[in-house]
Tab-separated table of C-alpha atoms in Angstrom:
chain	number	residue	atom	x	y	z
A	174	MET	CA	4.544	34.155	-25.523
A	175	LYS	CA	1.939	36.787	-26.375
A	176	PHE	CA	0.574	34.415	-29.104
A	177	LEU	CA	0.160	31.490	-26.657
A	178	PRO	CA	-3.644	32.226	-26.218
A	179	LEU	CA	-3.956	32.106	-30.018
A	180	VAL	CA	-2.126	28.723	-30.146
A	181	TRP	CA	-4.267	27.376	-27.253
A	182	ALA	CA	-7.436	28.438	-29.028
A	183	GLY	CA	-6.250	26.470	-32.082
A	184	LEU	CA	-5.808	23.338	-29.988
A	185	LYS	CA	-9.206	23.704	-28.444
A	186	ARG	CA	-10.857	24.075	-31.856
A	187	ARG	CA	-11.186	20.272	-32.153
A	188	LYS	CA	-11.031	19.074	-28.612
A	189	LEU	CA	-11.614	15.341	-29.378
A	190	ARG	CA	-8.911	15.297	-32.059
A	191	THR	CA	-6.429	17.128	-29.795
A	192	ALA	CA	-7.205	14.696	-26.906
A	193	LEU	CA	-6.648	11.645	-29.129
A	194	THR	CA	-3.455	13.004	-30.494
A	195	PHE	CA	-2.200	13.813	-27.017
A	196	LEU	CA	-3.116	10.268	-25.790
A	197	SER	CA	-1.329	8.627	-28.737
A	198	ILE	CA	1.906	10.543	-27.994
A	199	PHE	CA	1.532	9.792	-24.266
A	200	VAL	CA	1.144	6.051	-24.919
A	201	ALA	CA	4.185	6.040	-27.204
A	202	PHE	CA	6.367	7.538	-24.423
A	203	MET	CA	4.915	5.167	-21.847
A	204	LEU	CA	5.691	2.199	-24.084
A	205	PHE	CA	9.234	3.515	-24.541
A	206	ALA	CA	9.701	3.828	-20.750
A	207	PHE	CA	8.300	0.306	-20.177
A	208	LEU	CA	10.465	-1.376	-22.753
A	209	GLY	CA	13.513	0.552	-21.570
A	210	ALA	CA	12.899	-0.691	-17.976
A	211	LEU	CA	12.487	-4.259	-19.302
A	212	LYS	CA	15.767	-3.977	-21.172
A	213	GLU	CA	17.547	-2.716	-18.041
A	214	SER	CA	16.101	-5.379	-15.793
A	215	LEU	CA	17.017	-8.196	-18.115
A	216	GLY	CA	20.495	-6.831	-18.745
A	217	GLY	CA	21.036	-5.651	-15.211
A	218	GLY	CA	23.296	-8.626	-14.378
A	219	VAL	CA	25.786	-7.363	-17.008
A	220	SER	CA	26.216	-3.981	-15.358
A	221	MET	CA	26.350	-5.442	-11.863
A	222	ALA	CA	28.826	-8.263	-12.690
A	223	GLY	CA	32.042	-8.301	-10.696
A	224	GLN	CA	35.249	-7.496	-12.603
A	225	ASP	CA	37.065	-10.190	-10.541
A	226	ARG	CA	34.634	-12.988	-11.182
A	227	LEU	CA	34.543	-15.646	-13.891
A	228	ILE	CA	31.885	-18.254	-14.711
A	229	THR	CA	32.774	-21.797	-15.579
A	230	ARG	CA	29.967	-23.710	-17.272
A	231	HIS	CA	29.565	-26.712	-19.618
A	232	LYS	CA	31.165	-26.033	-22.989
A	233	VAL	CA	28.179	-27.228	-25.002
A	234	SER	CA	25.262	-25.587	-23.209
A	235	LEU	CA	24.298	-23.861	-19.963
A	236	ILE	CA	21.585	-26.435	-19.375
A	237	GLN	CA	24.120	-29.218	-19.126
A	238	THR	CA	25.623	-29.788	-15.717
A	239	LEU	CA	29.131	-30.303	-14.351
A	240	PRO	CA	30.440	-32.658	-11.655
A	241	GLU	CA	30.655	-31.236	-8.122
A	242	SER	CA	34.161	-32.549	-7.916
A	243	TYR	CA	35.336	-29.851	-10.349
A	244	LYS	CA	35.274	-27.366	-7.499
A	245	SER	CA	38.560	-28.488	-5.925
A	246	ARG	CA	40.306	-28.766	-9.255
A	247	ILE	CA	39.280	-25.220	-10.203
A	248	GLN	CA	40.433	-24.010	-6.821
A	249	SER	CA	43.870	-25.424	-7.440
A	250	VAL	CA	44.422	-23.231	-10.514
A	251	LYS	CA	46.998	-20.470	-9.838
A	252	GLY	CA	45.316	-17.055	-9.514
A	253	VAL	CA	41.981	-18.480	-8.299
A	254	GLY	CA	40.969	-17.093	-4.901
A	255	ALA	CA	37.541	-18.713	-4.289
A	256	VAL	CA	35.053	-20.904	-5.976
A	257	CYS	CA	31.296	-21.553	-5.404
A	258	HIS	CA	28.663	-23.276	-7.485
A	259	GLN	CA	25.026	-22.663	-8.383
A	260	THR	CA	22.375	-24.732	-10.112
A	261	TRP	CA	19.269	-23.521	-11.925
A	262	PHE	CA	16.224	-24.836	-10.027
A	263	GLY	CA	13.396	-23.132	-11.945
A	264	GLY	CA	10.863	-22.917	-9.182
A	265	LEU	CA	7.157	-22.285	-9.578
A	266	TYR	CA	5.242	-20.933	-6.547
A	267	GLN	CA	1.731	-22.300	-6.043
A	268	ASP	CA	2.220	-24.365	-9.210
A	269	ASP	CA	1.372	-21.263	-11.286
A	270	PRO	CA	3.572	-20.499	-14.358
A	271	LYS	CA	2.997	-16.785	-13.673
A	272	ASN	CA	4.683	-17.187	-10.331
A	273	PHE	CA	8.008	-18.319	-11.865
A	274	PHE	CA	11.215	-16.816	-10.448
A	275	ALA	CA	14.861	-17.498	-10.289
A	276	SER	CA	15.815	-20.016	-7.549
A	277	MET	CA	19.047	-21.861	-6.976
A	278	PRO	CA	20.694	-24.215	-4.445
A	279	VAL	CA	23.989	-22.866	-3.121
A	280	GLU	CA	26.508	-23.419	-0.294
A	281	PRO	CA	25.612	-20.556	2.024
A	282	GLU	CA	28.950	-19.497	3.319
A	283	SER	CA	30.886	-19.683	0.040
A	284	PHE	CA	27.952	-18.051	-1.777
A	285	LEU	CA	27.748	-15.094	0.557
A	286	ASP	CA	31.504	-14.702	0.475
A	287	MET	CA	31.452	-14.696	-3.310
A	288	PHE	CA	28.701	-12.099	-3.607
A	289	PRO	CA	29.303	-9.360	-0.942
A	290	GLU	CA	26.817	-7.151	-2.836
A	291	PHE	CA	24.040	-9.124	-1.172
A	292	VAL	CA	23.254	-7.636	2.218
A	293	LEU	CA	21.969	-10.203	4.840
A	294	LYS	CA	21.754	-9.658	8.622
A	295	ASP	CA	24.091	-11.828	10.708
A	296	SER	CA	21.242	-13.316	12.575
A	297	GLU	CA	19.549	-14.348	9.373
A	298	LYS	CA	22.782	-15.858	8.124
A	299	GLN	CA	23.093	-17.911	11.254
A	300	ALA	CA	19.527	-19.024	10.873
A	301	TRP	CA	20.230	-20.134	7.270
A	302	LEU	CA	23.221	-22.162	8.395
A	303	ALA	CA	21.180	-23.837	11.158
A	304	THR	CA	18.024	-24.598	9.088
A	305	ARG	CA	18.414	-27.416	6.566
A	306	THR	CA	15.302	-26.377	4.559
A	307	GLY	CA	15.927	-22.706	5.065
A	308	ALA	CA	16.075	-20.258	2.180
A	309	ILE	CA	16.834	-16.585	1.712
A	310	VAL	CA	14.802	-14.409	-0.626
A	311	GLY	CA	15.403	-11.070	-2.239
A	312	HIS	CA	13.557	-7.990	-1.046
A	313	MET	CA	11.737	-7.585	-4.412
A	314	ILE	CA	10.343	-11.101	-4.499
A	315	ALA	CA	9.423	-11.003	-0.816
A	316	GLU	CA	7.287	-7.861	-1.512
A	317	ARG	CA	5.838	-9.569	-4.690
A	318	PHE	CA	4.493	-12.566	-2.787
A	319	LYS	CA	4.060	-10.929	0.656
A	320	TRP	CA	6.516	-13.361	2.175
A	321	LYS	CA	8.043	-12.716	5.639
A	322	ILE	CA	10.578	-14.493	7.830
A	323	GLY	CA	9.144	-17.754	9.188
A	324	ASP	CA	6.842	-18.423	6.246
A	325	ARG	CA	6.934	-21.877	4.678
A	326	ILE	CA	6.642	-21.752	0.955
A	327	PRO	CA	5.857	-24.706	-1.335
A	328	ILE	CA	7.649	-24.716	-4.671
A	329	LYS	CA	7.524	-27.098	-7.658
A	330	SER	CA	10.394	-27.546	-10.099
A	331	PRO	CA	9.610	-28.716	-13.699
A	332	ILE	CA	13.324	-29.485	-14.027
A	333	TRP	CA	14.075	-31.519	-10.936
A	334	GLY	CA	10.690	-32.978	-10.210
A	335	GLN	CA	9.593	-33.984	-6.685
A	336	PRO	CA	11.914	-34.378	-3.738
A	337	ALA	CA	12.415	-37.891	-2.292
A	338	GLY	CA	9.403	-38.808	-0.073
A	339	MET	CA	7.500	-35.563	-0.665
A	340	GLY	CA	4.997	-34.166	-3.185
A	341	GLN	CA	6.749	-30.880	-3.649
A	342	TRP	CA	9.695	-28.875	-2.355
A	343	GLU	CA	9.085	-26.757	0.757
A	344	PHE	CA	11.358	-24.051	2.177
A	345	GLU	CA	11.287	-21.901	5.230
A	346	VAL	CA	12.136	-18.224	4.728
A	347	VAL	CA	14.881	-17.467	7.236
A	348	GLY	CA	16.246	-14.239	5.705
A	349	ILE	CA	15.468	-11.429	3.281
A	350	PHE	CA	18.442	-9.876	1.597
A	351	ASP	CA	18.922	-6.520	-0.148
A	352	ALA	CA	21.546	-5.232	-2.644
A	353	LYS	CA	24.285	-2.766	-1.768
A	354	LYS	CA	24.116	-1.197	-5.196
A	355	LYS	CA	21.133	0.385	-6.896
A	356	GLY	CA	19.787	-1.981	-9.579
A	357	GLY	CA	21.070	-5.195	-7.822
A	358	ASP	CA	19.012	-8.316	-8.322
A	359	THR	CA	16.753	-9.000	-5.352
A	360	SER	CA	14.206	-11.136	-7.197
A	361	SER	CA	15.786	-14.516	-6.519
A	362	LEU	CA	15.564	-17.283	-3.856
A	363	TYR	CA	18.549	-19.284	-2.686
A	364	PHE	CA	18.398	-22.446	-0.585
A	365	ARG	CA	20.966	-24.900	0.781
A	366	TYR	CA	22.701	-27.257	-1.641
A	367	ASP	CA	23.104	-30.048	0.915
A	368	TYR	CA	19.275	-30.281	1.305
A	369	PHE	CA	18.957	-30.219	-2.525
A	370	GLU	CA	21.519	-32.971	-3.022
A	371	GLU	CA	19.878	-35.167	-0.394
A	372	ALA	CA	16.380	-34.740	-1.681
A	373	ARG	CA	16.731	-34.708	-5.435
A	374	GLN	CA	16.187	-37.974	-7.294
A	375	LYS	CA	18.332	-37.507	-10.343
A	376	ASN	CA	21.777	-36.138	-11.418
A	377	LYS	CA	23.204	-36.383	-7.917
A	378	GLY	CA	26.657	-34.867	-7.604
A	379	GLN	CA	26.025	-32.479	-10.530
A	380	VAL	CA	25.887	-28.676	-10.438
A	381	GLY	CA	24.946	-25.987	-12.932
A	382	TRP	CA	27.960	-23.711	-13.071
A	383	TYR	CA	30.905	-22.368	-10.993
A	384	THR	CA	31.567	-18.801	-10.044
A	385	VAL	CA	35.305	-18.162	-9.709
A	386	ARG	CA	36.949	-15.221	-7.981
A	387	ILE	CA	40.350	-14.294	-9.293
A	388	ALA	CA	43.120	-12.207	-7.628
A	389	ASP	CA	44.059	-10.182	-10.738
A	390	PRO	CA	41.246	-9.267	-13.201
A	391	GLU	CA	43.915	-8.413	-15.858
A	392	LYS	CA	44.828	-12.089	-15.941
A	393	ALA	CA	41.255	-13.225	-16.465
A	394	ALA	CA	41.824	-14.544	-19.981
A	395	SER	CA	44.857	-16.674	-19.085
A	396	ILE	CA	43.181	-18.028	-15.941
A	397	ALA	CA	40.046	-18.892	-17.901
A	398	ALA	CA	42.152	-20.735	-20.547
A	399	GLU	CA	44.015	-22.682	-17.880
A	400	ILE	CA	40.717	-23.787	-16.136
A	401	ASP	CA	39.299	-24.981	-19.454
A	402	GLU	CA	42.540	-26.747	-20.318
A	403	ASN	CA	42.292	-28.821	-17.140
A	404	PHE	CA	39.029	-30.297	-18.361
A	405	ALA	CA	39.838	-30.559	-22.064
A	406	ASN	CA	38.903	-33.927	-23.711
A	407	SER	CA	36.886	-34.973	-20.643
A	408	PRO	CA	33.198	-35.998	-20.713
A	409	TYR	CA	32.416	-32.585	-19.183
A	410	GLU	CA	34.415	-29.980	-21.040
A	411	THR	CA	34.062	-26.476	-19.757
A	412	LYS	CA	33.836	-22.893	-20.988
A	413	THR	CA	35.046	-20.158	-18.701
A	414	GLU	CA	34.172	-16.556	-19.369
A	415	ALA	CA	33.777	-13.188	-17.539
A	416	GLU	CA	30.668	-12.886	-15.404
A	417	GLY	CA	29.406	-9.991	-17.517
A	418	ALA	CA	29.608	-12.096	-20.667
A	419	PHE	CA	27.880	-14.945	-18.979
A	420	ALA	CA	25.080	-12.684	-17.795
A	421	ALA	CA	24.651	-11.179	-21.325
A	422	GLY	CA	24.500	-14.728	-22.779
A	423	PHE	CA	21.937	-15.727	-20.231
A	424	ALA	CA	19.710	-12.778	-21.267
A	425	GLN	CA	20.219	-13.608	-24.928
A	426	GLN	CA	18.501	-16.966	-24.436
A	427	ILE	CA	15.136	-15.186	-24.659
A	428	GLY	CA	16.194	-12.994	-27.574
A	429	ASP	CA	18.172	-9.938	-28.437
A	430	ILE	CA	16.337	-7.668	-26.121
A	431	ALA	CA	18.144	-4.491	-27.216
A	432	SER	CA	17.218	-5.004	-30.917
A	433	ILE	CA	13.652	-5.975	-30.088
A	434	VAL	CA	13.184	-2.819	-27.938
A	435	MET	CA	14.729	-0.545	-30.615
A	436	ALA	CA	12.602	-2.137	-33.357
A	437	VAL	CA	9.316	-1.740	-31.417
A	438	VAL	CA	10.072	1.717	-30.235
A	439	GLY	CA	11.196	2.834	-33.682
A	440	ALA	CA	7.997	1.477	-35.262
A	441	VAL	CA	5.850	3.151	-32.607
A	442	PHE	CA	7.507	6.601	-32.877
A	443	PHE	CA	7.448	6.415	-36.733
A	444	THR	CA	3.701	5.657	-36.595
A	445	ILE	CA	3.124	8.505	-34.131
A	446	LEU	CA	5.069	10.875	-36.385
A	447	LEU	CA	2.827	9.978	-39.311
A	448	VAL	CA	-0.339	10.330	-37.155
A	449	ALA	CA	0.776	13.742	-35.715
A	450	GLY	CA	1.813	14.992	-39.143
A	451	ASN	CA	-1.504	13.957	-40.650
A	452	THR	CA	-3.392	15.604	-37.857
A	453	MET	CA	-1.674	18.935	-38.175
A	454	ALA	CA	-2.012	18.884	-41.999
A	455	GLN	CA	-5.745	18.313	-41.624
A	456	SER	CA	-5.956	21.037	-39.007
A	457	VAL	CA	-4.241	23.474	-41.327
A	458	ARG	CA	-6.514	22.584	-44.261
A	459	GLU	CA	-9.651	23.156	-42.080
A	460	ARG	CA	-8.354	26.604	-40.978
A	461	THR	CA	-7.423	28.045	-44.347
A	462	SER	CA	-9.845	30.890	-44.012
A	463	GLU	CA	-8.660	31.675	-40.464
A	464	LEU	CA	-5.078	31.720	-41.547
A	465	GLY	CA	-6.109	33.959	-44.452
A	466	VAL	CA	-7.519	36.441	-41.936
A	467	LEU	CA	-4.218	36.391	-40.002
A	468	LYS	CA	-2.400	37.162	-43.231
A	469	ALA	CA	-4.833	40.032	-43.951
A	470	MET	CA	-4.093	41.438	-40.459
A	471	GLY	CA	-0.454	41.611	-41.350
A	472	PHE	CA	0.985	38.258	-40.145
A	473	THR	CA	3.922	37.160	-42.311
A	474	ASN	CA	4.275	33.736	-43.855
A	475	LEU	CA	6.986	32.988	-41.366
A	476	ARG	CA	4.921	33.964	-38.338
A	477	VAL	CA	1.907	31.896	-39.456
A	478	LEU	CA	4.195	28.933	-40.010
A	479	SER	CA	5.709	29.506	-36.571
A	480	LEU	CA	2.271	29.444	-34.927
A	481	VAL	CA	1.352	26.189	-36.577
A	482	MET	CA	4.755	24.579	-35.653
A	483	PHE	CA	4.418	25.877	-32.100
A	484	GLU	CA	1.025	24.323	-31.863
A	485	SER	CA	2.420	20.995	-33.044
A	486	CYS	CA	5.373	21.132	-30.625
A	487	LEU	CA	3.178	22.071	-27.700
A	488	ILE	CA	0.937	19.044	-27.986
A	489	ALA	CA	4.001	16.843	-28.433
A	490	ILE	CA	5.665	18.276	-25.296
A	491	LEU	CA	2.468	17.950	-23.279
A	492	GLY	CA	2.104	14.356	-24.402
A	493	GLY	CA	5.741	13.504	-23.673
A	494	PHE	CA	5.737	15.050	-20.141
A	495	GLY	CA	2.248	13.725	-19.395
């Protein structure tokens, strides 16, 4: 550590160049952190997926719907404990594409029973059951839009269009839910399916997908096969898979996030490596006479190299921890 003042003096020799090198390393690590957070948020559903839950969707594509009548037939399959359905609504708040968020009509009681990881007060649950246009929103989205219980929020859906007799969908916030586990999704809105079914003007009696709870996760493959066999050769054939696989497939619709993140981060860090290496090489070339004086004072080649390398590592560490 006795040579630290000497190293620090070397860094201050070209203050502007040192500052720009520091900022380039800092930005690289910031980009890495941001992309890592993006990857985790988009794939969070995979890690939070229940081991005892399956998803039954249309065999061809997720965007194609299934009959609501399938619920009772799925429920009758041996090993199935509970069934609930969800439908992608695709809401836009204030008719602004930037204000897009996940929103789905559900049957309140069966939905909350299926997803115990969502924490909702009993009073808010009762309010949801009593309010036909009521909706519950996640803590994260409530903070994003400054919503509070009692607010009436207008939403437009590019998928389902306008509700019968109204210019846009309107919901009353009756509850704000949180997640039991860290990283749980609290960025969605859920509203009552009976209101949705009554007000929509197309595809009545159709739902997006079914969530199925099974008694024994080890029999998931056989139960999934039996569910799909029940609807084979029908106009609405199904594909049943583990909830984690479904969540991963959902995220894959916007691209292979993991590969994109690794490619971008790899390119950034490779570029920073070249920039830092070139900067240090230029610094050494400019200080040939100074290094020669150190050699004349008795510094060995290894010690001079160590000083240069320590100088490089110090600025990298400062940039990384900055």
